[in-house]
């Protein structure tokens, strides 16, 4: 189940059936349950279920302080990070607490360490200030990761199946997305096709395929991509040559099909909808929302005082993104959600009227 727990559909099903309590119950006897809980805790609904368990939260607090097992302690920090626990100590590692800033942070699975070391060395030769965790930081690894991201301008996402399966890598990538770092993906595993959370994160970006080119040529393309300006929504994409277009590949897999029922939307659907509506800040704030979560937010916005909702979102934005919420984006989000709900109600009413008409028509014909 450890591998399955990293699947978005499995996470949602676990949340819908409220089965997270099963893993909480066996966590004392089987420590691997904590690793499963960490993987599941990337889901918004499961986060709420975990926070509501006072016994489990107290257990995490105790283990954070007293656990002697270094690997388990890192997992505990990872769960608490996902739950945005306010009591998490901000003990900064000396490896990133020296005031330095970085041009690039390399985010990678340690199974790809050899080629990532080569990339690191080439980038530093070219004058880039690069942060990479070679020694696997001890202690509060999540805070060390956060500090590195906050002091970097660009994050290099080293894509492979092992990267997608890594909870550490997922946390890094999501936090970099929230902090609005420039994201540059590179492909390190031959024939690998990103899916799930990784596809959602970099689905519209260009990537450099290190499995297709010799290392020197791949590095040339990577440096070219690093030097390229961040494309804003109003900018046009320019290219230097036809060869460059073919060398850097797009991960877009065509238009995303949106289910008519918002409850069937995944996190990918919600993110694409928000970005498509030019709600960039909301996309970062609601990065772990799926359809049911968005529907719940619609209910709150529709039935509650707008100022109260804005205040709550402001608190979440400061905690999650460390920035004030845009009043313009909130107003637009509120309008779009209310319009969407009204449209769904109209469609439902029309469907019911058609059903009633069909029944009446059949009775009349009898």
Coordinates of C-alpha atoms in Angstrom, one line a residue:
X1 CA 0.0 0.0 0.0
X2 CA 3.0 2.3 0.4
X3 CA 3.3 2.7 -3.4
X4 CA -0.4 3.0 -3.9
X5 CA -0.6 5.7 -1.2
X6 CA 1.3 8.1 -3.5
X7 CA -1.5 7.8 -6.1
X8 CA -3.9 10.8 -6.1
X9 CA -7.0 8.6 -6.7
X10 CA -6.1 6.3 -3.8
X11 CA -5.6 9.3 -1.5
X12 CA -9.0 10.7 -2.4
X13 CA -10.7 7.3 -2.0
X14 CA -9.0 7.0 1.5
X15 CA -10.3 10.4 2.4
X16 CA -13.8 9.7 1.1
X17 CA -14.1 6.5 3.1
X18 CA -12.4 8.1 6.1
X19 CA -9.9 5.2 6.4
X20 CA -7.0 7.2 7.6
X21 CA -7.9 6.2 11.1
X22 CA -6.8 2.6 10.3
X23 CA -3.2 3.7 9.7
X24 CA -3.3 5.9 12.8
X25 CA -4.4 2.9 14.9
X26 CA -1.6 0.6 13.6
X27 CA 1.2 3.2 13.6
X28 CA 2.5 2.2 17.1
X29 CA 2.9 -1.4 16.1
X30 CA 4.0 -0.8 12.4
X31 CA 6.1 2.3 12.0
X32 CA 5.8 2.1 8.2
X33 CA 2.3 3.4 8.7
X34 CA 3.8 6.8 9.3
X35 CA 5.3 6.7 5.9
X36 CA 2.0 5.9 4.4
X37 CA 0.3 8.6 6.4
X38 CA 2.9 11.1 5.1
X39 CA 2.1 10.1 1.5
X40 CA -1.6 10.4 2.1
X41 CA -1.3 13.7 3.9
X42 CA -0.7 15.6 0.7
X43 CA -4.5 15.3 0.2
X44 CA -6.4 18.3 1.5
X45 CA -9.3 16.2 3.0
X46 CA -6.9 13.8 4.7
X47 CA -5.0 16.8 6.2
X48 CA -8.3 17.9 7.8
X49 CA -9.0 14.4 9.1
X50 CA -5.5 14.2 10.7
X51 CA -5.7 17.6 12.3
X52 CA -9.0 16.6 13.9
X53 CA -7.4 13.7 15.7
X54 CA -6.1 15.2 18.9
X55 CA -4.6 11.9 20.0
X56 CA -2.6 11.6 16.7
X57 CA -1.4 15.2 16.8
X58 CA -0.2 14.7 20.4
X59 CA 1.6 11.6 19.3
X60 CA 3.4 13.5 16.5
X61 CA 4.4 16.2 18.9
X62 CA 5.9 13.7 21.3
X63 CA 7.7 11.8 18.6
X64 CA 9.1 15.0 17.1
X65 CA 10.9 15.6 20.4
X66 CA 11.7 12.2 21.7
X67 CA 12.1 9.8 18.6
X68 CA 15.7 8.5 18.4
X69 CA 15.1 6.9 14.9
X70 CA 16.5 9.6 12.5
X71 CA 14.5 8.3 9.5
X72 CA 11.2 8.1 11.4
X73 CA 11.8 11.6 12.9
X74 CA 12.2 13.0 9.3
X75 CA 8.9 11.4 8.4
X76 CA 7.3 13.0 11.4
X77 CA 8.6 16.4 10.4
X78 CA 7.2 15.7 6.9
X79 CA 3.7 15.0 8.2
X80 CA 3.8 18.1 10.4
X81 CA 5.0 20.2 7.5
X82 CA 2.0 19.1 5.3
X83 CA -0.3 19.8 8.2
X84 CA 1.2 23.3 8.6
X85 CA 1.6 22.7 12.3
X86 CA 2.3 25.9 14.1
X87 CA 4.4 24.2 16.8
X88 CA 7.0 23.0 14.3
X89 CA 10.4 24.4 15.4
X90 CA 12.1 26.5 12.8
X91 CA 15.5 25.1 13.6
X92 CA 17.6 26.1 10.6
X93 CA 20.3 23.8 9.4
X94 CA 23.8 25.4 9.3
X95 CA 24.1 24.2 5.7
X96 CA 21.6 27.0 4.6
X97 CA 21.8 29.4 7.6
X98 CA 24.8 31.3 6.4
X99 CA 23.0 34.1 4.7
X100 CA 23.9 33.0 1.2
X101 CA 21.5 33.2 -1.8
X102 CA 21.4 30.8 -4.7
X103 CA 20.6 31.0 -8.4
X104 CA 19.5 27.4 -8.5
X105 CA 18.3 24.7 -6.2
X106 CA 18.6 21.2 -7.5
X107 CA 15.6 19.0 -6.4
X108 CA 16.4 15.3 -7.1
X109 CA 15.9 11.7 -6.0
X110 CA 19.1 10.4 -4.3
X111 CA 19.0 7.5 -6.8
X112 CA 20.0 10.0 -9.4
X113 CA 22.8 11.5 -7.3
X114 CA 25.6 10.6 -9.8
X115 CA 24.3 12.6 -12.7
X116 CA 23.0 15.4 -10.5
X117 CA 26.6 15.8 -9.1
X118 CA 27.8 16.2 -12.7
X119 CA 25.1 18.8 -13.4
X120 CA 26.0 20.6 -10.2
X121 CA 29.7 20.8 -11.1
X122 CA 29.0 22.1 -14.6
X123 CA 26.6 24.7 -13.4
X124 CA 29.1 26.0 -10.8
X125 CA 31.8 26.1 -13.5
X126 CA 29.5 28.4 -15.4
X127 CA 29.2 30.8 -12.5
X128 CA 25.9 29.7 -11.0
X129 CA 25.4 29.6 -7.2
X130 CA 23.8 26.2 -6.7
X131 CA 22.3 24.6 -3.6
X132 CA 22.0 20.8 -3.5
X133 CA 21.7 18.4 -0.6
X134 CA 24.6 15.9 -1.1
X135 CA 24.9 14.9 2.5
X136 CA 21.2 14.4 3.3
X137 CA 20.6 17.0 6.0
X138 CA 20.0 15.7 9.5
X139 CA 17.3 17.1 11.9
X140 CA 14.5 19.2 10.6
X141 CA 15.0 18.5 7.0
X142 CA 11.7 20.2 6.0
X143 CA 12.8 23.5 7.3
X144 CA 16.2 23.2 5.7
X145 CA 14.5 22.6 2.4
X146 CA 12.2 25.6 2.9
X147 CA 15.2 27.9 3.7
X148 CA 17.0 26.7 0.6
X149 CA 14.0 27.4 -1.6
X150 CA 13.4 30.8 -0.1
X151 CA 17.0 31.8 -0.9
X152 CA 16.9 30.5 -4.5
X153 CA 15.6 32.0 -7.7
X154 CA 15.1 28.8 -9.7
X155 CA 14.4 25.1 -8.9
X156 CA 15.7 22.4 -11.2
X157 CA 13.2 19.5 -11.1
X158 CA 15.1 16.2 -11.9
X159 CA 12.2 14.0 -13.2
X160 CA 12.1 10.3 -12.8
X161 CA 9.7 7.7 -11.4
X162 CA 11.7 7.7 -8.1
X163 CA 11.3 11.5 -8.0
X164 CA 7.6 11.3 -8.4
X165 CA 7.4 8.6 -5.6
X166 CA 9.5 10.6 -3.1
X167 CA 7.5 12.5 -0.4
X168 CA 10.6 14.8 0.1
X169 CA 10.7 15.7 -3.6
X170 CA 6.9 16.3 -3.7
X171 CA 7.2 18.7 -0.7
X172 CA 10.1 20.5 -2.3
X173 CA 8.4 20.9 -5.6
X174 CA 5.1 22.1 -4.1
X175 CA 6.8 24.6 -1.9
X176 CA 8.8 26.0 -4.8
X177 CA 5.6 26.4 -6.7
X178 CA 4.0 28.2 -3.8
X179 CA 7.0 30.5 -3.6
X180 CA 6.8 31.2 -7.4
X181 CA 10.3 30.1 -8.2
X182 CA 11.1 29.6 -11.8
X183 CA 10.7 25.9 -12.4
X184 CA 13.0 24.2 -14.9
X185 CA 12.3 20.4 -15.4
X186 CA 14.9 18.0 -16.8
X187 CA 14.3 14.3 -17.7
X188 CA 16.7 11.8 -16.2
X189 CA 14.9 8.5 -16.8
X190 CA 14.5 7.2 -20.3
X191 CA 10.9 6.8 -21.6
X192 CA 9.5 8.2 -18.3
X193 CA 6.2 10.0 -18.7
X194 CA 5.3 12.3 -15.7
X195 CA 1.9 11.7 -14.1
X196 CA -0.1 12.6 -11.0
X197 CA 1.1 15.5 -9.0
X198 CA 4.3 15.9 -11.0
X199 CA 2.4 16.3 -14.3
X200 CA 0.1 18.8 -12.7
X201 CA 3.1 20.8 -11.5
X202 CA 5.1 21.0 -14.7
X203 CA 2.6 19.9 -17.4
X204 CA 2.8 23.1 -19.4
X205 CA 6.5 23.7 -19.0
X206 CA 9.4 22.8 -21.3
X207 CA 12.0 20.3 -20.3
X208 CA 15.5 19.2 -21.3
X209 CA 15.8 15.5 -22.1
X210 CA 19.1 14.3 -20.7
X211 CA 18.3 10.8 -21.9
X212 CA 18.2 11.9 -25.6
X213 CA 21.4 14.0 -25.8
X214 CA 25.0 13.5 -24.9
X215 CA 25.7 15.2 -21.6
X216 CA 27.6 18.3 -23.0
X217 CA 24.7 19.0 -25.4
X218 CA 22.1 18.5 -22.7
X219 CA 24.0 21.0 -20.5
X220 CA 24.0 23.6 -23.3
X221 CA 20.3 23.3 -23.6
X222 CA 19.8 23.4 -19.9
X223 CA 21.9 26.6 -19.5
X224 CA 19.9 28.1 -22.5
X225 CA 16.7 27.3 -20.6
X226 CA 18.0 28.8 -17.4
X227 CA 18.9 32.0 -19.1
X228 CA 15.5 32.3 -20.7
X229 CA 13.3 34.9 -19.1
X230 CA 10.2 33.7 -17.2
X231 CA 7.3 33.9 -19.7
X232 CA 4.4 36.0 -18.3
X233 CA 0.8 35.5 -19.5
X234 CA 1.0 38.5 -21.8
X235 CA 4.3 37.7 -23.4
X236 CA 4.9 35.8 -26.6
X237 CA 7.2 32.9 -26.7
X238 CA 10.3 33.4 -28.9
X239 CA 12.8 30.8 -30.1
X240 CA 16.2 31.1 -31.6
X241 CA 16.0 28.3 -34.1
X242 CA 14.1 25.3 -35.3
X243 CA 16.7 23.0 -33.7
X244 CA 16.1 24.6 -30.3
X245 CA 12.4 24.0 -30.6
X246 CA 13.0 20.3 -31.2
X247 CA 15.6 20.0 -28.5
X248 CA 13.4 21.3 -25.6
X249 CA 10.2 19.3 -25.3
X250 CA 6.8 20.3 -24.0
X251 CA 5.0 18.2 -21.5
X252 CA 1.5 19.3 -22.5
X253 CA -0.7 16.4 -23.3
X254 CA -3.5 18.3 -25.0
X255 CA -6.6 19.8 -23.6
X256 CA -7.8 18.6 -20.2
X257 CA -11.3 17.3 -20.2
X258 CA -13.4 18.7 -17.3
X259 CA -16.1 16.4 -15.9
X260 CA -19.5 18.2 -15.7
X261 CA -19.8 17.3 -12.0
X262 CA -17.4 19.4 -10.0
X263 CA -17.2 16.6 -7.4
X264 CA -15.3 14.5 -10.0
X265 CA -12.6 17.2 -10.5
X266 CA -9.1 16.2 -9.4
X267 CA -6.4 18.6 -8.1
X268 CA -5.2 18.9 -11.7
X269 CA -8.7 20.0 -12.9
X270 CA -8.9 22.6 -10.1
X271 CA -5.4 24.0 -10.8
X272 CA -6.0 24.2 -14.5
X273 CA -9.3 26.0 -13.9
X274 CA -7.8 28.5 -11.6
X275 CA -4.9 29.2 -13.8
X276 CA -7.1 29.4 -16.8
X277 CA -9.2 32.0 -15.0
X278 CA -5.9 34.0 -14.3
X279 CA -6.2 33.3 -10.6
X280 CA -2.5 32.7 -10.1
X281 CA -2.4 33.4 -6.4
X282 CA -5.5 31.3 -5.7
X283 CA -3.9 28.5 -7.6
X284 CA -0.9 28.6 -5.3
X285 CA -3.0 29.0 -2.2
X286 CA -5.4 26.2 -3.1
X287 CA -2.8 23.9 -4.6
X288 CA -4.1 20.8 -2.8
X289 CA -7.8 21.4 -3.5
X290 CA -9.8 19.0 -5.6
X291 CA -13.5 19.2 -6.8
X292 CA -15.2 18.4 -3.5
X293 CA -12.9 20.9 -1.6
X294 CA -13.7 23.6 -4.2
X295 CA -17.4 22.8 -3.8
X296 CA -17.1 23.2 0.0
X297 CA -15.4 26.6 -0.5
X298 CA -18.2 27.6 -2.8
X299 CA -20.8 26.7 -0.1
X300 CA -18.8 28.8 2.5
X301 CA -18.5 31.8 0.2
X302 CA -22.2 31.6 -0.8
X303 CA -23.7 31.1 2.7
X304 CA -21.2 33.0 4.9
X305 CA -20.2 36.7 5.4
X306 CA -17.7 37.6 2.6
X307 CA -15.5 39.6 5.0
X308 CA -15.2 36.6 7.3
X309 CA -14.2 34.3 4.5
X310 CA -11.7 36.9 3.2
X311 CA -10.2 37.2 6.7
X312 CA -9.9 33.4 6.9
X313 CA -8.3 33.2 3.5
X314 CA -6.0 36.0 4.4
X315 CA -4.7 34.0 7.4
X316 CA -4.2 30.9 5.2
X317 CA -2.4 33.0 2.6
X318 CA 0.0 34.4 5.2
X319 CA 0.6 31.0 6.7
X320 CA 1.0 29.1 3.4
X321 CA 2.5 31.7 1.0
X322 CA 3.8 34.4 3.4
X323 CA 1.9 37.1 1.4
X324 CA -1.3 39.1 1.6
X325 CA -4.2 37.9 -0.4
X326 CA -5.2 39.8 -3.5
X327 CA -8.7 41.4 -3.0
X328 CA -9.1 41.5 -6.8
X329 CA -8.4 37.8 -7.1
X330 CA -10.7 37.0 -4.2
X331 CA -13.5 39.0 -5.7
X332 CA -13.1 37.3 -9.1
X333 CA -12.9 33.9 -7.5
X334 CA -16.1 34.6 -5.5
X335 CA -17.9 35.7 -8.7
X336 CA -16.8 32.7 -10.7
X337 CA -17.7 30.2 -8.0
X338 CA -21.2 31.7 -7.5
X339 CA -21.7 31.7 -11.3
X340 CA -20.6 28.1 -11.6
X341 CA -22.9 27.0 -8.8
X342 CA -25.9 28.8 -10.4
X343 CA -25.1 27.2 -13.7
X344 CA -25.0 23.8 -12.1
X345 CA -28.3 24.5 -10.4
X346 CA -29.9 25.5 -13.7
X347 CA -28.6 22.4 -15.5
X348 CA -29.9 20.2 -12.6
X349 CA -33.3 21.9 -12.8
X350 CA -33.5 21.5 -16.6
X351 CA -32.6 17.9 -16.3
X352 CA -35.3 17.3 -13.7
X353 CA -37.9 19.2 -15.8
X354 CA -37.0 17.0 -18.8
X355 CA -37.3 13.9 -16.7
X356 CA -40.7 15.0 -15.5
X357 CA -41.8 15.9 -19.0
X358 CA -40.8 12.4 -20.3
X359 CA -42.7 10.7 -17.5
X360 CA -45.8 12.8 -18.2
X361 CA -45.5 12.2 -21.9
X362 CA -45.2 8.5 -21.4
X363 CA -48.3 8.5 -19.1
X364 CA -50.3 10.5 -21.6
X365 CA -49.5 8.0 -24.4
X366 CA -50.7 5.1 -22.3

